[in-house]
Amino acid sequence: MAGLPAQVLQLTLTSNVHAARTVGLVINPIAGIGGPAGLKGSDGPDIQAVAYSKGSRSRSIDRAVNALSMIAATFPDAHIVTAAGQMGADAVTAAGLTADVVYSSRQPSTGDDTAAAVTAIAAAGASLLLFVGGDGTARDVASKLPVGLPMLGIPAGVKMYSACFAVSASAAGTLATRWIEEPLPVENREVLDVDEQAIRTGRVDPHLFAIVRVPFLAGRTQARKSATLASEAAGVRVAASGAIATMSPGTRYLLGPGGTTMEIARQLGLTKTPLGVDVIRDGHVELADASEQELLNLLTESAGPPARAIVTVIGGQGFLLGRGNQQLSAAVLRALGSDPLCVVATEQKLTALGGRPLLVDTGDRELDTTLSGYIAVTTGVGRTSVYPVHAPENEGAHSCV
């Protein structure tokens, strides 16, 4: 810019700084509401009504505030371009930042509103678009995202198969803060989604809808979920047998979603709810497809038997909690006591992580920190592997690269 007049040079520099600090935000206010209710998704007003009737609430605004607070701590004057009300401005204000509102939605907002908000936010000069939701929201955002504009998801949905999410809300805030300081490297990542009706029958078949640019930082950006290969079937059977061998008479087990937990139920002669949480004790199903509230009611009954949750590892991502098993919420895990988790996984899945830690993302930072450390993962009868567990925002995590 040599040779420019001083006033023009100063205006150009100021404009560049302002553009670099412009972050867009769009929130799906009902994202994830179906998860705690055990509904495997949140698409459609009928599903949302059922979720509300079961005591569920969306945590998308809370997660947005968590991420935005990370930005506010370093850049209190950050320029946040967003939509009105619950689609963005409320969270921006709650985080102590100033919202530049460029779009107002109908009430309640829809996927079309998300897409329209993206168009308005991009036109306002955002250098990075943050969105809050799951795979369905990612699809809506990608449908109107201008070519070259990076996007990053703050995870708040039920389905999060896509690789365009940060590993947690705090991690998204860290990435956005780093982006404001100096734009990070970006990678082409997939936006995937599955049919919710199919997923409720246990059929998971993610489809590719878009390739988008996503800021990348090791330990902060999520990988896509990988499928269980047919060659791992023997490992699944062995791991499930190992988990059954550790079960104690009289103990309730909250059997979470996953192929390995399905195999546990099969070996016990039980019918497992596809992608749901079932409560079993002494070879019987006490409660099928339980919601968060139903689990809490069961666990807080007077003089109830001991209980633990059996969870498995999401291949490729390494998550134990916070992806597809939101029924096992922070409140439920606290009700389970000081040793809430039985972890079961194949040796192949652990090896494929390449030393990256297992992840817990309950939305409760204190609980995530408590659950961090080392945990014994059952891989077969009499076989365990001690493996590190991290909250996604932990410094030094080498997960989900």
GROMACS .gro file of C-alpha atoms in nm:
model
  401
    1MET     CA    1   0.000   0.000   0.000
    2ALA     CA    2   0.303   0.226  -0.048
    3GLY     CA    3   0.226   0.562  -0.202
    4LEU     CA    4  -0.128   0.589  -0.066
    5PRO     CA    5  -0.222   0.915   0.105
    6ALA     CA    6  -0.206   0.891   0.487
    7GLN     CA    7  -0.584   0.930   0.533
    8VAL     CA    8  -0.660   0.661   0.273
    9LEU     CA    9  -0.396   0.430   0.424
   10GLN     CA   10  -0.543   0.470   0.773
   11LEU     CA   11  -0.895   0.404   0.642
   12THR     CA   12  -0.775   0.091   0.460
   13LEU     CA   13  -0.597  -0.046   0.768
   14THR     CA   14  -0.897   0.024   0.990
   15SER     CA   15  -1.130  -0.142   0.739
   16ASN     CA   16  -0.909  -0.454   0.722
   17VAL     CA   17  -0.898  -0.486   1.101
   18HIS     CA   18  -1.273  -0.445   1.118
   19ALA     CA   19  -1.328  -0.711   0.849
   20ALA     CA   20  -1.094  -0.954   1.023
   21ARG     CA   21  -1.290  -0.911   1.344
   22THR     CA   22  -1.630  -0.960   1.181
   23VAL     CA   23  -1.776  -1.295   1.279
   24GLY     CA   24  -2.120  -1.408   1.171
   25LEU     CA   25  -2.351  -1.610   1.396
   26VAL     CA   26  -2.674  -1.797   1.332
   27ILE     CA   27  -2.846  -2.017   1.591
   28ASN     CA   28  -3.106  -2.287   1.544
   29PRO     CA   29  -3.307  -2.221   1.863
   30ILE     CA   30  -3.455  -2.573   1.879
   31ALA     CA   31  -3.139  -2.763   1.789
   32GLY     CA   32  -3.087  -3.077   1.996
   33ILE     CA   33  -3.421  -3.064   2.173
   34GLY     CA   34  -3.500  -3.420   2.064
   35GLY     CA   35  -3.181  -3.567   2.210
   36PRO     CA   36  -3.257  -3.574   2.584
   37ALA     CA   37  -3.607  -3.697   2.498
   38GLY     CA   38  -3.460  -3.995   2.314
   39LEU     CA   39  -3.609  -3.889   1.979
   40LYS     CA   40  -3.286  -3.925   1.771
   41GLY     CA   41  -3.339  -3.584   1.614
   42SER     CA   42  -3.534  -3.258   1.633
   43ASP     CA   43  -3.671  -3.215   1.280
   44GLY     CA   44  -4.038  -3.123   1.248
   45PRO     CA   45  -4.293  -2.955   1.476
   46ASP     CA   46  -4.448  -3.287   1.583
   47ILE     CA   47  -4.115  -3.418   1.712
   48GLN     CA   48  -4.045  -3.087   1.883
   49ALA     CA   49  -4.384  -3.098   2.056
   50VAL     CA   50  -4.313  -3.448   2.186
   51ALA     CA   51  -3.972  -3.333   2.309
   52TYR     CA   52  -4.125  -3.042   2.500
   53SER     CA   53  -4.386  -3.275   2.650
   54LYS     CA   54  -4.102  -3.494   2.783
   55GLY     CA   55  -3.939  -3.200   2.957
   56SER     CA   56  -3.666  -3.135   2.702
   57ARG     CA   57  -3.529  -2.794   2.623
   58SER     CA   58  -3.282  -2.675   2.366
   59ARG     CA   59  -2.934  -2.589   2.492
   60SER     CA   60  -2.828  -2.416   2.172
   61ILE     CA   61  -2.836  -2.064   2.313
   62ASP     CA   62  -2.640  -2.173   2.622
   63ARG     CA   63  -2.378  -2.330   2.395
   64ALA     CA   64  -2.362  -2.015   2.183
   65VAL     CA   65  -2.304  -1.802   2.494
   66ASN     CA   66  -2.029  -2.039   2.603
   67ALA     CA   67  -1.848  -1.996   2.270
   68LEU     CA   68  -1.905  -1.622   2.245
   69SER     CA   69  -1.778  -1.567   2.600
   70MET     CA   70  -1.440  -1.703   2.484
   71ILE     CA   71  -1.435  -1.432   2.215
   72ALA     CA   72  -1.548  -1.160   2.455
   73ALA     CA   73  -1.267  -1.240   2.700
   74THR     CA   74  -1.007  -1.145   2.439
   75PHE     CA   75  -1.195  -0.917   2.200
   76PRO     CA   76  -1.474  -0.734   2.387
   77ASP     CA   77  -1.518  -0.512   2.080
   78ALA     CA   78  -1.549  -0.801   1.834
   79HIS     CA   79  -1.795  -0.731   1.554
   80ILE     CA   80  -2.067  -1.000   1.561
   81VAL     CA   81  -2.313  -0.994   1.270
   82THR     CA   82  -2.621  -1.199   1.347
   83ALA     CA   83  -2.996  -1.248   1.337
   84ALA     CA   84  -3.245  -1.107   1.586
   85GLY     CA   85  -3.361  -1.268   1.909
   86GLN     CA   86  -3.304  -1.638   1.971
   87MET     CA   87  -3.140  -1.681   1.632
   88GLY     CA   88  -2.837  -1.490   1.755
   89ALA     CA   89  -2.870  -1.148   1.917
   90ASP     CA   90  -2.987  -1.277   2.256
   91ALA     CA   91  -2.677  -1.494   2.293
   92VAL     CA   92  -2.444  -1.220   2.172
   93THR     CA   93  -2.582  -0.979   2.431
   94ALA     CA   94  -2.568  -1.242   2.707
   95ALA     CA   95  -2.198  -1.296   2.630
   96GLY     CA   96  -2.127  -0.925   2.676
   97LEU     CA   97  -2.079  -0.844   2.308
   98THR     CA   98  -2.266  -0.606   2.079
   99ALA     CA   99  -2.493  -0.763   1.817
  100ASP     CA  100  -2.516  -0.616   1.469
  101VAL     CA  101  -2.858  -0.748   1.365
  102VAL     CA  102  -2.901  -0.792   0.990
  103TYR     CA  103  -3.194  -1.035   0.977
  104SER     CA  104  -3.521  -1.088   1.167
  105SER     CA  105  -3.708  -1.417   1.147
  106ARG     CA  106  -4.065  -1.523   1.190
  107GLN     CA  107  -4.151  -1.704   1.513
  108PRO     CA  108  -4.072  -1.985   1.543
  109SER     CA  109  -3.783  -1.977   1.300
  110THR     CA  110  -3.739  -2.242   1.031
  111GLY     CA  111  -3.461  -2.381   0.816
  112ASP     CA  112  -3.553  -2.124   0.553
  113ASP     CA  113  -3.486  -1.852   0.810
  114THR     CA  114  -3.144  -2.003   0.881
  115ALA     CA  115  -3.062  -1.994   0.508
  116ALA     CA  116  -3.189  -1.637   0.472
  117ALA     CA  117  -2.990  -1.527   0.776
  118VAL     CA  118  -2.673  -1.676   0.624
  119THR     CA  119  -2.728  -1.471   0.308
  120ALA     CA  120  -2.771  -1.150   0.509
  121ILE     CA  121  -2.474  -1.221   0.737
  122ALA     CA  122  -2.245  -1.297   0.443
  123ALA     CA  123  -2.354  -0.976   0.269
  124ALA     CA  124  -2.265  -0.784   0.587
  125GLY     CA  125  -1.901  -0.886   0.550
  126ALA     CA  126  -1.851  -1.176   0.790
  127SER     CA  127  -1.510  -1.342   0.753
  128LEU     CA  128  -1.624  -1.655   0.941
  129LEU     CA  129  -1.974  -1.790   0.993
  130LEU     CA  130  -2.044  -1.964   1.324
  131PHE     CA  131  -2.362  -2.168   1.345
  132VAL     CA  132  -2.522  -2.348   1.637
  133GLY     CA  133  -2.704  -2.674   1.576
  134GLY     CA  134  -2.652  -3.019   1.428
  135ASP     CA  135  -2.625  -3.173   1.084
  136GLY     CA  136  -2.963  -3.038   0.970
  137THR     CA  137  -2.859  -2.683   1.057
  138ALA     CA  138  -2.525  -2.740   0.883
  139ARG     CA  139  -2.717  -2.832   0.566
  140ASP     CA  140  -2.927  -2.515   0.585
  141VAL     CA  141  -2.617  -2.300   0.639
  142ALA     CA  142  -2.420  -2.465   0.359
  143SER     CA  143  -2.710  -2.423   0.115
  144LYS     CA  144  -2.660  -2.043   0.110
  145LEU     CA  145  -2.295  -2.011   0.210
  146PRO     CA  146  -2.100  -1.810  -0.048
  147VAL     CA  147  -1.810  -1.991  -0.208
  148GLY     CA  148  -1.495  -1.937  -0.004
  149LEU     CA  149  -1.661  -1.821   0.321
  150PRO     CA  150  -1.553  -2.056   0.603
  151MET     CA  151  -1.812  -2.194   0.843
  152LEU     CA  152  -1.776  -2.361   1.183
  153GLY     CA  153  -2.039  -2.542   1.389
  154ILE     CA  154  -2.093  -2.502   1.761
  155PRO     CA  155  -2.222  -2.853   1.842
  156ALA     CA  156  -2.575  -2.848   1.982
  157GLY     CA  157  -2.769  -3.101   1.776
  158VAL     CA  158  -2.854  -3.467   1.811
  159LYS     CA  159  -2.694  -3.574   1.482
  160MET     CA  160  -2.338  -3.448   1.431
  161TYR     CA  161  -2.184  -3.677   1.172
  162SER     CA  162  -2.036  -3.386   0.976
  163ALA     CA  163  -1.676  -3.270   0.999
  164CYS     CA  164  -1.763  -2.899   1.010
  165PHE     CA  165  -1.805  -2.879   1.390
  166ALA     CA  166  -1.571  -2.782   1.666
  167VAL     CA  167  -1.535  -3.054   1.928
  168SER     CA  168  -1.719  -2.840   2.187
  169ALA     CA  169  -1.869  -2.495   2.234
  170SER     CA  170  -1.556  -2.373   2.411
  171ALA     CA  171  -1.339  -2.511   2.133
  172ALA     CA  172  -1.550  -2.319   1.880
  173GLY     CA  173  -1.494  -2.003   2.084
  174THR     CA  174  -1.119  -2.070   2.088
  175LEU     CA  175  -1.114  -2.122   1.712
  176ALA     CA  176  -1.315  -1.804   1.647
  177THR     CA  177  -1.089  -1.603   1.878
  178ARG     CA  178  -0.781  -1.731   1.698
  179TRP     CA  179  -0.950  -1.650   1.367
  180ILE     CA  180  -1.003  -1.288   1.476
  181GLU     CA  181  -0.636  -1.261   1.571
  182GLU     CA  182  -0.515  -1.414   1.247
  183PRO     CA  183  -0.713  -1.637   1.010
  184LEU     CA  184  -0.637  -2.005   1.069
  185PRO     CA  185  -0.568  -2.266   0.803
  186VAL     CA  186  -0.888  -2.403   0.649
  187GLU     CA  187  -0.967  -2.748   0.519
  188ASN     CA  188  -1.239  -2.880   0.293
  189ARG     CA  189  -1.480  -3.074   0.515
  190GLU     CA  190  -1.799  -3.271   0.456
  191VAL     CA  191  -2.152  -3.173   0.552
  192LEU     CA  192  -2.341  -3.498   0.610
  193ASP     CA  193  -2.693  -3.575   0.727
  194VAL     CA  194  -2.912  -3.878   0.780
  195ASP     CA  195  -3.284  -3.936   0.746
  196GLU     CA  196  -3.434  -3.909   1.094
  197GLN     CA  197  -3.713  -4.155   1.021
  198ALA     CA  198  -3.452  -4.409   0.913
  199ILE     CA  199  -3.231  -4.341   1.214
  200ARG     CA  200  -3.524  -4.410   1.448
  201THR     CA  201  -3.535  -4.762   1.307
  202GLY     CA  202  -3.163  -4.804   1.364
  203ARG     CA  203  -3.059  -4.751   1.001
  204VAL     CA  204  -2.776  -4.497   0.981
  205ASP     CA  205  -2.674  -4.401   0.628
  206PRO     CA  206  -2.517  -4.054   0.614
  207HIS     CA  207  -2.542  -3.872   0.281
  208LEU     CA  208  -2.304  -3.604   0.156
  209PHE     CA  209  -2.470  -3.266   0.095
  210ALA     CA  210  -2.183  -3.021   0.065
  211ILE     CA  211  -1.809  -2.964   0.090
  212VAL     CA  212  -1.729  -2.649   0.288
  213ARG     CA  213  -1.423  -2.466   0.416
  214VAL     CA  214  -1.370  -2.508   0.791
  215PRO     CA  215  -1.103  -2.355   1.018
  216PHE     CA  216  -0.870  -2.627   1.134
  217LEU     CA  217  -0.681  -2.656   1.461
  218ALA     CA  218  -0.566  -2.990   1.598
  219GLY     CA  219  -0.774  -3.092   1.898
  220ARG     CA  220  -1.044  -2.834   1.822
  221THR     CA  221  -1.203  -2.937   1.490
  222GLN     CA  222  -1.415  -3.252   1.481
  223ALA     CA  223  -1.361  -3.543   1.244
  224ARG     CA  224  -1.652  -3.708   1.065
  225LYS     CA  225  -1.799  -4.020   1.224
  226SER     CA  226  -1.665  -4.338   1.070
  227ALA     CA  227  -1.875  -4.648   1.020
  228THR     CA  228  -1.802  -4.981   1.184
  229LEU     CA  229  -1.642  -5.198   0.917
  230ALA     CA  230  -1.763  -5.549   0.856
  231SER     CA  231  -1.414  -5.674   0.939
  232GLU     CA  232  -1.460  -5.540   1.291
  233ALA     CA  233  -1.766  -5.756   1.357
  234ALA     CA  234  -1.562  -6.018   1.540
  235GLY     CA  235  -1.405  -5.747   1.754
  236VAL     CA  236  -1.750  -5.614   1.841
  237ARG     CA  237  -1.863  -5.959   1.955
  238VAL     CA  238  -1.550  -6.001   2.167
  239ALA     CA  239  -1.583  -5.656   2.325
  240ALA     CA  240  -1.952  -5.711   2.401
  241SER     CA  241  -1.874  -6.044   2.569
  242GLY     CA  242  -1.615  -5.868   2.780
  243ALA     CA  243  -1.864  -5.606   2.894
  244ILE     CA  244  -2.119  -5.873   2.990
  245ALA     CA  245  -1.854  -6.051   3.197
  246THR     CA  246  -1.810  -5.738   3.409
  247MET     CA  247  -2.180  -5.691   3.489
  248SER     CA  248  -2.280  -5.727   3.853
  249PRO     CA  249  -2.607  -5.888   3.970
  250GLY     CA  250  -2.864  -5.638   4.089
  251THR     CA  251  -2.702  -5.341   3.915
  252ARG     CA  252  -2.895  -5.132   3.667
  253TYR     CA  253  -2.715  -5.063   3.342
  254LEU     CA  254  -2.808  -4.772   3.118
  255LEU     CA  255  -2.722  -4.919   2.780
  256GLY     CA  256  -2.639  -4.636   2.542
  257PRO     CA  257  -2.651  -4.628   2.160
  258GLY     CA  258  -2.399  -4.800   1.935
  259GLY     CA  259  -2.322  -5.118   1.748
  260THR     CA  260  -2.128  -5.266   2.039
  261THR     CA  261  -2.409  -5.203   2.287
  262MET     CA  262  -2.653  -5.356   2.039
  263GLU     CA  263  -2.435  -5.665   2.043
  264ILE     CA  264  -2.439  -5.668   2.425
  265ALA     CA  265  -2.819  -5.676   2.417
  266ARG     CA  266  -2.819  -5.946   2.151
  267GLN     CA  267  -2.589  -6.169   2.355
  268LEU     CA  268  -2.814  -6.117   2.657
  269GLY     CA  269  -3.118  -6.219   2.453
  270LEU     CA  270  -3.271  -5.871   2.479
  271THR     CA  271  -3.422  -5.639   2.221
  272LYS     CA  272  -3.228  -5.313   2.215
  273THR     CA  273  -3.385  -4.985   2.107
  274PRO     CA  274  -3.192  -4.870   1.800
  275LEU     CA  275  -2.991  -4.561   1.892
  276GLY     CA  276  -3.177  -4.527   2.223
  277VAL     CA  277  -3.090  -4.573   2.590
  278ASP     CA  278  -3.239  -4.882   2.755
  279VAL     CA  279  -3.221  -4.968   3.124
  280ILE     CA  280  -3.144  -5.335   3.192
  281ARG     CA  281  -3.100  -5.533   3.513
  282ASP     CA  282  -3.039  -5.904   3.566
  283GLY     CA  283  -3.117  -5.994   3.206
  284HIS     CA  284  -3.440  -5.794   3.179
  285VAL     CA  285  -3.530  -5.459   3.022
  286GLU     CA  286  -3.668  -5.230   3.291
  287LEU     CA  287  -3.711  -4.926   3.070
  288ALA     CA  288  -3.684  -4.905   2.691
  289ASP     CA  289  -3.588  -4.596   2.490
  290ALA     CA  290  -3.566  -4.380   2.801
  291SER     CA  291  -3.561  -4.001   2.795
  292GLU     CA  292  -3.339  -3.790   3.018
  293GLN     CA  293  -3.630  -3.719   3.253
  294GLU     CA  294  -3.732  -4.084   3.274
  295LEU     CA  295  -3.375  -4.179   3.363
  296LEU     CA  296  -3.362  -3.911   3.631
  297ASN     CA  297  -3.691  -4.031   3.779
  298LEU     CA  298  -3.559  -4.387   3.790
  299LEU     CA  299  -3.222  -4.295   3.940
  300THR     CA  300  -3.356  -4.067   4.209
  301GLU     CA  301  -3.609  -4.313   4.350
  302SER     CA  302  -3.546  -4.394   4.716
  303ALA     CA  303  -3.324  -4.695   4.792
  304GLY     CA  304  -3.280  -4.778   4.424
  305PRO     CA  305  -3.019  -5.031   4.314
  306PRO     CA  306  -2.670  -4.918   4.201
  307ALA     CA  307  -2.652  -4.805   3.841
  308ARG     CA  308  -2.393  -4.732   3.571
  309ALA     CA  309  -2.403  -4.626   3.207
  310ILE     CA  310  -2.249  -4.847   2.939
  311VAL     CA  311  -2.117  -4.637   2.652
  312THR     CA  312  -1.901  -4.704   2.350
  313VAL     CA  313  -1.664  -4.499   2.138
  314ILE     CA  314  -1.779  -4.316   1.825
  315GLY     CA  315  -1.542  -4.433   1.554
  316GLY     CA  316  -1.329  -4.160   1.400
  317GLN     CA  317  -1.436  -3.893   1.650
  318GLY     CA  318  -1.355  -4.059   1.981
  319PHE     CA  319  -1.658  -3.921   2.166
  320LEU     CA  320  -1.799  -4.108   2.466
  321LEU     CA  321  -2.062  -3.850   2.561
  322GLY     CA  322  -2.237  -3.565   2.385
  323ARG     CA  323  -2.290  -3.715   2.040
  324GLY     CA  324  -2.615  -3.905   1.988
  325ASN     CA  325  -2.655  -4.002   2.355
  326GLN     CA  326  -2.779  -3.675   2.505
  327GLN     CA  327  -3.023  -3.873   2.721
  328LEU     CA  328  -2.714  -3.944   2.932
  329SER     CA  329  -2.705  -3.580   3.034
  330ALA     CA  330  -2.491  -3.412   3.298
  331ALA     CA  331  -2.777  -3.446   3.547
  332VAL     CA  332  -2.814  -3.819   3.477
  333LEU     CA  333  -2.440  -3.879   3.505
  334ARG     CA  334  -2.426  -3.695   3.837
  335ALA     CA  335  -2.715  -3.908   3.961
  336LEU     CA  336  -2.512  -4.220   3.875
  337GLY     CA  337  -2.249  -4.128   4.132
  338SER     CA  338  -1.871  -4.107   4.137
  339ASP     CA  339  -1.805  -4.390   3.889
  340PRO     CA  340  -2.079  -4.352   3.627
  341LEU     CA  341  -1.928  -4.506   3.314
  342CYS     CA  342  -1.851  -4.851   3.180
  343VAL     CA  343  -1.672  -4.801   2.848
  344VAL     CA  344  -1.660  -5.080   2.590
  345ALA     CA  345  -1.495  -5.064   2.249
  346THR     CA  346  -1.311  -5.275   1.999
  347GLU     CA  347  -0.934  -5.268   1.991
  348GLN     CA  348  -0.961  -5.159   1.626
  349LYS     CA  349  -1.149  -4.840   1.718
  350LEU     CA  350  -0.895  -4.748   1.983
  351THR     CA  351  -0.604  -4.817   1.750
  352ALA     CA  352  -0.765  -4.606   1.476
  353LEU     CA  353  -0.763  -4.302   1.708
  354GLY     CA  354  -0.384  -4.301   1.685
  355GLY     CA  355  -0.331  -4.205   2.048
  356ARG     CA  356  -0.590  -3.926   2.047
  357PRO     CA  357  -0.791  -3.918   2.371
  358LEU     CA  358  -1.154  -4.013   2.420
  359LEU     CA  359  -1.381  -3.710   2.455
  360VAL     CA  360  -1.667  -3.613   2.687
  361ASP     CA  361  -1.885  -3.312   2.599
  362THR     CA  362  -2.185  -3.300   2.833
  363GLY     CA  363  -2.218  -2.922   2.821
  364ASP     CA  364  -2.122  -2.909   3.191
  365ARG     CA  365  -1.757  -2.801   3.200
  366GLU     CA  366  -1.711  -2.895   3.566
  367LEU     CA  367  -1.843  -3.246   3.506
  368ASP     CA  368  -1.637  -3.286   3.187
  369THR     CA  369  -1.327  -3.198   3.387
  370THR     CA  370  -1.424  -3.447   3.659
  371LEU     CA  371  -1.466  -3.723   3.401
  372SER     CA  372  -1.128  -3.644   3.245
  373GLY     CA  373  -0.823  -3.852   3.328
  374TYR     CA  374  -0.782  -4.220   3.250
  375ILE     CA  375  -1.045  -4.488   3.213
  376ALA     CA  376  -1.038  -4.863   3.161
  377VAL     CA  377  -1.195  -4.957   2.828
  378THR     CA  378  -1.323  -5.314   2.803
  379THR     CA  379  -1.210  -5.472   2.476
  380GLY     CA  380  -1.277  -5.840   2.555
  381VAL     CA  381  -1.325  -6.093   2.832
  382GLY     CA  382  -1.058  -6.012   3.089
  383ARG     CA  383  -0.906  -5.755   2.852
  384THR     CA  384  -0.895  -5.381   2.916
  385SER     CA  385  -0.703  -5.087   2.777
  386VAL     CA  386  -0.638  -4.784   2.996
  387TYR     CA  387  -0.707  -4.481   2.782
  388PRO     CA  388  -0.699  -4.101   2.840
  389VAL     CA  389  -1.026  -3.907   2.854
  390HIS     CA  390  -1.035  -3.532   2.788
  391ALA     CA  391  -1.287  -3.255   2.788
  392PRO     CA  392  -1.259  -3.124   2.428
  393GLU     CA  393  -1.143  -2.777   2.535
  394ASN     CA  394  -0.853  -2.912   2.742
  395GLU     CA  395  -0.526  -2.756   2.633
  396GLY     CA  396  -0.297  -3.013   2.478
  397ALA     CA  397  -0.577  -3.245   2.358
  398HIS     CA  398  -0.474  -3.408   2.033
  399SER     CA  399  -0.820  -3.528   1.942
  400CYS     CA  400  -1.037  -3.517   1.634
  401VAL     CA  401  -0.775  -3.388   1.395
   0.00000   0.00000   0.00000
